[in-house]
Short mmCIF file of C-alpha atoms and ligand atoms in Angstrom, two decimals:
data_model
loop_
_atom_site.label_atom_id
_atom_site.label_comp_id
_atom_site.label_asym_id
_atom_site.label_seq_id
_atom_site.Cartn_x
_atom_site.Cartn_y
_atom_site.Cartn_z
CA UNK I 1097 68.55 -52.23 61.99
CA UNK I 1098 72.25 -52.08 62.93
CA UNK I 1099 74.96 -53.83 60.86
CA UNK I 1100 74.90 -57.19 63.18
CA UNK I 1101 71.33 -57.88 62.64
CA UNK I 1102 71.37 -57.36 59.09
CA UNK I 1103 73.94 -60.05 58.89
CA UNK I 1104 72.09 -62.48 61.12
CA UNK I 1105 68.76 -61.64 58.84
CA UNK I 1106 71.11 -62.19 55.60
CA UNK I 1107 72.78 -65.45 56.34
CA UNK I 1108 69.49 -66.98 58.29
CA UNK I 1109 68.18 -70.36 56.76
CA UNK I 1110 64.67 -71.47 57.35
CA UNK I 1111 65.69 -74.90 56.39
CA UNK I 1112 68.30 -76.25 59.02
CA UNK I 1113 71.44 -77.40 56.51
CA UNK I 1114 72.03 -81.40 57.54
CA UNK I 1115 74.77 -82.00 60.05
CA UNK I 1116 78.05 -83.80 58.97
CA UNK I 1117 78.51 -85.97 61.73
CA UNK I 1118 82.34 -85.99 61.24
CA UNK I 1119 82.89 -82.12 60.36
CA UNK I 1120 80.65 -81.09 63.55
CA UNK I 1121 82.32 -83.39 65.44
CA UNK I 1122 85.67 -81.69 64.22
CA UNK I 1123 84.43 -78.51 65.59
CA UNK I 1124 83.24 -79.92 68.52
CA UNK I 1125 87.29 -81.01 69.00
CA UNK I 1126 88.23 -77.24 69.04
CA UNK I 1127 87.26 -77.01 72.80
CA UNK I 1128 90.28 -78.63 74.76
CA UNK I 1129 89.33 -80.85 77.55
CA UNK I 1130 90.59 -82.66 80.14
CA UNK I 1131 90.65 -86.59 80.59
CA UNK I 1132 89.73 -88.60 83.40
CA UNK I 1133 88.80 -92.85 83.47
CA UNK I 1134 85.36 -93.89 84.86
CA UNK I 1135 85.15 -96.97 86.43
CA UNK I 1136 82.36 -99.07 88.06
CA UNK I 1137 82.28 -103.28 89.01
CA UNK I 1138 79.64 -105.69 87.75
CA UNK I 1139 77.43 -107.54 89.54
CA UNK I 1140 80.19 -110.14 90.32
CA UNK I 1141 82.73 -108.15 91.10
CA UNK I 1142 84.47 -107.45 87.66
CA UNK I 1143 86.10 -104.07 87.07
CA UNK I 1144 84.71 -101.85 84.18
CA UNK I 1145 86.75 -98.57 82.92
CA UNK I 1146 86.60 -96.14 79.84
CA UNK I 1147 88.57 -93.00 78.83
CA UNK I 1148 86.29 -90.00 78.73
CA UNK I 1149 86.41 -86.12 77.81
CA UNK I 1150 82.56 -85.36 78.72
CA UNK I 1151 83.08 -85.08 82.37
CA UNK I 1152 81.84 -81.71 84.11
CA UNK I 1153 80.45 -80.60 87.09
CA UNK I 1154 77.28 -79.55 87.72
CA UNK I 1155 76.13 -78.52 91.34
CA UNK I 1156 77.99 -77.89 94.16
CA UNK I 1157 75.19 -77.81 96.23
CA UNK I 1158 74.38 -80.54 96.12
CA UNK I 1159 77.35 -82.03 94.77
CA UNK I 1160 76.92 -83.08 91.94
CA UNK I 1161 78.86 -84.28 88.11
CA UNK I 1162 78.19 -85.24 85.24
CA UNK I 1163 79.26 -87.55 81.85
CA UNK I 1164 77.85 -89.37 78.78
CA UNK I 1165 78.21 -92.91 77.79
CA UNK I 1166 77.90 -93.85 74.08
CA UNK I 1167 74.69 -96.46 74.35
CA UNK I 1168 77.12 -98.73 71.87
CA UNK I 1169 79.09 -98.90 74.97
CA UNK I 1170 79.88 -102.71 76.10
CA UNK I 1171 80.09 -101.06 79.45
CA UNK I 1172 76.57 -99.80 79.26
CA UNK I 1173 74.95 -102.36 82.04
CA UNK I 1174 78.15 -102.33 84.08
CA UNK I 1175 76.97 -98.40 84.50
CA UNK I 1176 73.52 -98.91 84.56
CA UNK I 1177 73.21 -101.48 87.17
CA UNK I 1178 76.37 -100.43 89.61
CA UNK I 1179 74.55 -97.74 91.06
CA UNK I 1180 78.19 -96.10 91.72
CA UNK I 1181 80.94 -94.49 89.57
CA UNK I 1182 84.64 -92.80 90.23
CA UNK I 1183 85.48 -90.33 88.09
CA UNK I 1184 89.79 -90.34 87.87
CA UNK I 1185 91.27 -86.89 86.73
CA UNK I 1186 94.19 -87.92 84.54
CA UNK I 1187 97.66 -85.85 84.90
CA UNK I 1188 99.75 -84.61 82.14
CA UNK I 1189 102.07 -88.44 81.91
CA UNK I 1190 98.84 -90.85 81.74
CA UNK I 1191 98.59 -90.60 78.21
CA UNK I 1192 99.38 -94.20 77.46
CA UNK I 1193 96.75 -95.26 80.26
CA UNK I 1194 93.86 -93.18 78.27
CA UNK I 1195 94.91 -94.83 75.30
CA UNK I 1196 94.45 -97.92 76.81
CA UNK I 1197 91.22 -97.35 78.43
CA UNK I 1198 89.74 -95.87 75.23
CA UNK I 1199 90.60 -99.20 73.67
CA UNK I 1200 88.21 -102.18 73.66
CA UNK I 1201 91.02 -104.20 72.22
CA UNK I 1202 92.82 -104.33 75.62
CA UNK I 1203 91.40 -107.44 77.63
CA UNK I 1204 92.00 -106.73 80.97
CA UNK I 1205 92.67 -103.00 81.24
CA UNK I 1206 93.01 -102.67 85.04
CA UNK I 1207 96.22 -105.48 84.82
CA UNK I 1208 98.03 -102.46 83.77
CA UNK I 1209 97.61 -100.60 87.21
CA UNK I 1210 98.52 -101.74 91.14
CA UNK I 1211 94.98 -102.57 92.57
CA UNK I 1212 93.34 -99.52 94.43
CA UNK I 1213 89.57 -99.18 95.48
CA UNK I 1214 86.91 -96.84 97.71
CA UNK I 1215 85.62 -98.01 100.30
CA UNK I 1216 82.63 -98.22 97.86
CA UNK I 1217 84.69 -101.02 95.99
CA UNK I 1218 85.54 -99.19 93.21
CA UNK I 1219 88.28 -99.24 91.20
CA UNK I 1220 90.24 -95.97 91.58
CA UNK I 1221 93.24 -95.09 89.00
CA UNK I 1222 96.84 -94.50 90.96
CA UNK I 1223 98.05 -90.99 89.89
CA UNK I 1224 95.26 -89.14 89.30
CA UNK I 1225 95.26 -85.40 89.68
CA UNK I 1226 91.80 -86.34 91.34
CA UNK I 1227 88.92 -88.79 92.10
CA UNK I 1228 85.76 -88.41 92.78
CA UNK I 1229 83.61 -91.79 94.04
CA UNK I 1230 79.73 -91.25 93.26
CA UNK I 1231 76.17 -92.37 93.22
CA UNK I 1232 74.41 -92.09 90.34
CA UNK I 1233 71.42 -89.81 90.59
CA UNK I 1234 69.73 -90.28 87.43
CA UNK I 1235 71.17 -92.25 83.69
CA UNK I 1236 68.94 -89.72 80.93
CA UNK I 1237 68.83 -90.57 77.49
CA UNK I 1238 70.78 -88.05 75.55
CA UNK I 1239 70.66 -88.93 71.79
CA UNK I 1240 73.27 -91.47 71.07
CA UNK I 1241 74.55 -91.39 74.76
CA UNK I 1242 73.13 -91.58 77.85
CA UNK I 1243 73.92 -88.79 80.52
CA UNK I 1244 75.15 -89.93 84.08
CA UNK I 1245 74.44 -87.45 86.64
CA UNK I 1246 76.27 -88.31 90.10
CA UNK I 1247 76.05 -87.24 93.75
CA UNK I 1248 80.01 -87.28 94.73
CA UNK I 1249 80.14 -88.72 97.80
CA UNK I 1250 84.15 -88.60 98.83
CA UNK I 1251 86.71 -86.86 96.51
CA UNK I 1252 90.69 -86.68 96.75
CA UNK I 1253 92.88 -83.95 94.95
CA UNK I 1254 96.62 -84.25 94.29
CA UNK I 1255 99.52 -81.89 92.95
CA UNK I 1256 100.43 -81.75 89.35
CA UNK I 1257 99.06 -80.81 85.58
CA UNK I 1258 96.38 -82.20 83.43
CA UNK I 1259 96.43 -84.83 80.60
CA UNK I 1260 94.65 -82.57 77.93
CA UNK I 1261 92.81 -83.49 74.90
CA UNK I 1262 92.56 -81.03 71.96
CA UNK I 1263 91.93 -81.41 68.42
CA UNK I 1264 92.02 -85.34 68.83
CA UNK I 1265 95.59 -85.31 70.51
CA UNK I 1266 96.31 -85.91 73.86
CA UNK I 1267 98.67 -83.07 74.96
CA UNK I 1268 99.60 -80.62 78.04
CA UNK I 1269 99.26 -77.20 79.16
CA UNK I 1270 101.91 -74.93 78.33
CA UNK I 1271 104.61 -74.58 81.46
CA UNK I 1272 103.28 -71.65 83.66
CA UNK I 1273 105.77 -68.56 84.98
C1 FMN K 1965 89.95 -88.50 74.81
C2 FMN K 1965 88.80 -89.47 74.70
C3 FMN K 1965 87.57 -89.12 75.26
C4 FMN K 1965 86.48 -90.00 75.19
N1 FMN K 1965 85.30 -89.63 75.76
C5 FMN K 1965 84.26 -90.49 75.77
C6 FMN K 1965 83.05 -90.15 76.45
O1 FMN K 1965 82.92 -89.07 77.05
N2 FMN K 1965 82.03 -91.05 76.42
C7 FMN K 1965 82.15 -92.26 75.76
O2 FMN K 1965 81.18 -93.03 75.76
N3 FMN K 1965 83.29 -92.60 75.11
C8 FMN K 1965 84.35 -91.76 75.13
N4 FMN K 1965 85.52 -92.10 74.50
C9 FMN K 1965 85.60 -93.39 73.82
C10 FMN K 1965 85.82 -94.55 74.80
O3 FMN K 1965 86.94 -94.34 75.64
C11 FMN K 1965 86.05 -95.86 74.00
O4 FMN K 1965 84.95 -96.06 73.14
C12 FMN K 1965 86.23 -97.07 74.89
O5 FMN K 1965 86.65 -98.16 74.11
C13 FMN K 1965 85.00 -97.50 75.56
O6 FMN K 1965 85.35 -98.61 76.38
P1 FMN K 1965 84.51 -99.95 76.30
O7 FMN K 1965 84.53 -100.35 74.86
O8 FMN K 1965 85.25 -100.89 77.20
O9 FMN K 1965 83.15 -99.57 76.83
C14 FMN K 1965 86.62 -91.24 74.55
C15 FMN K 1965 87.87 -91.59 73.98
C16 FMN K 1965 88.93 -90.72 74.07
C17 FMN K 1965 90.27 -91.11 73.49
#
């Protein structure tokens, strides 16, 4: 057995150690993401939007995308009945927006923006590096989230840098040569 395995064999527990919810979720925050604002209407009309970091694709053939939604959500139905999402690609100067849409405290978070929608009726965000309007394919139940997969059905890309989000700070790539 080379020096690797004996390691693995040596530090192996039979009995999984419990999980500290805030220490994993620490060292889940190593892995930098980008941010983007998912938005949907209600039934009469009302726009719903939320900051999120667990957007990624999935397929491109078919197209498809993905994100979770914590079930404590108050925009669980919103999602779960629309049928449709957009996915907005925040750029590197939308900081302040995320904030806001991460916030349950703001009352009407799409005041802050000039009015913009799909043809689908759904709100987009103004500025966005990209946006992608979809329908959802399936809402799983992943743990303490549910998983929305999505079929994109129009997308738009612009010019410019990401908002990033690393180690619970919003921040920005590095300036490239
Ligand atoms: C950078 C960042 C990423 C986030 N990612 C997610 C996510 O992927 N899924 C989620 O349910 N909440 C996520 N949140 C938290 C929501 O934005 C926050 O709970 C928000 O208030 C939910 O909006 P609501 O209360 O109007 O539903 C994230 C927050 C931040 C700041």
């Amino acid at each position: 057995m080379n020096a690797i395995a004996d390691a693995c064999v040596a530090t192996a527990d039979p009995v999984p150690a419990p999980i500290d919810t805030r220490a994993l979720r620490n060292a889940l925050g190593s892995y930098p993401t980008g941010v983007a604002i998912v938005t949907t209407r209600t039934a009469c009309g009302r726009p719903v939007g939320l900051t999120i970091n667990s957007f990624a694709s999935l397929s491109l053939d078919p197209p498809l995308l993905l994100w979770s939604l914590s079930k404590r959500s108050p925009s669980m139905a919103a999602f779960g009945e629309s049928g449709y999402f957009s996915v907005n690609v925040l750029a590197a100067g939308q900081a302040d927006l995320a904030r806001a849409f991460a916030s349950s405290a703001v009352a009407d978070k799409f005041a802050l923006l000039p009015s913009c929608d799909s043809p689908e009726q759904l709100p987009l965000i103004p500025g966005s590096l990209a946006t992608f309007v979809c329908a959802t394919e399936q809402a799983q139940d992943a743990g303490d989230h549910t998983l929305f997969q999505g079929r994109v059905l129009r997308y738009t890309e612009g010019e410019g840098e990401p908002l990033v989000f690393h180690r619970g700070q919003f921040t920005e790539l590095q300036s490239r040569p």
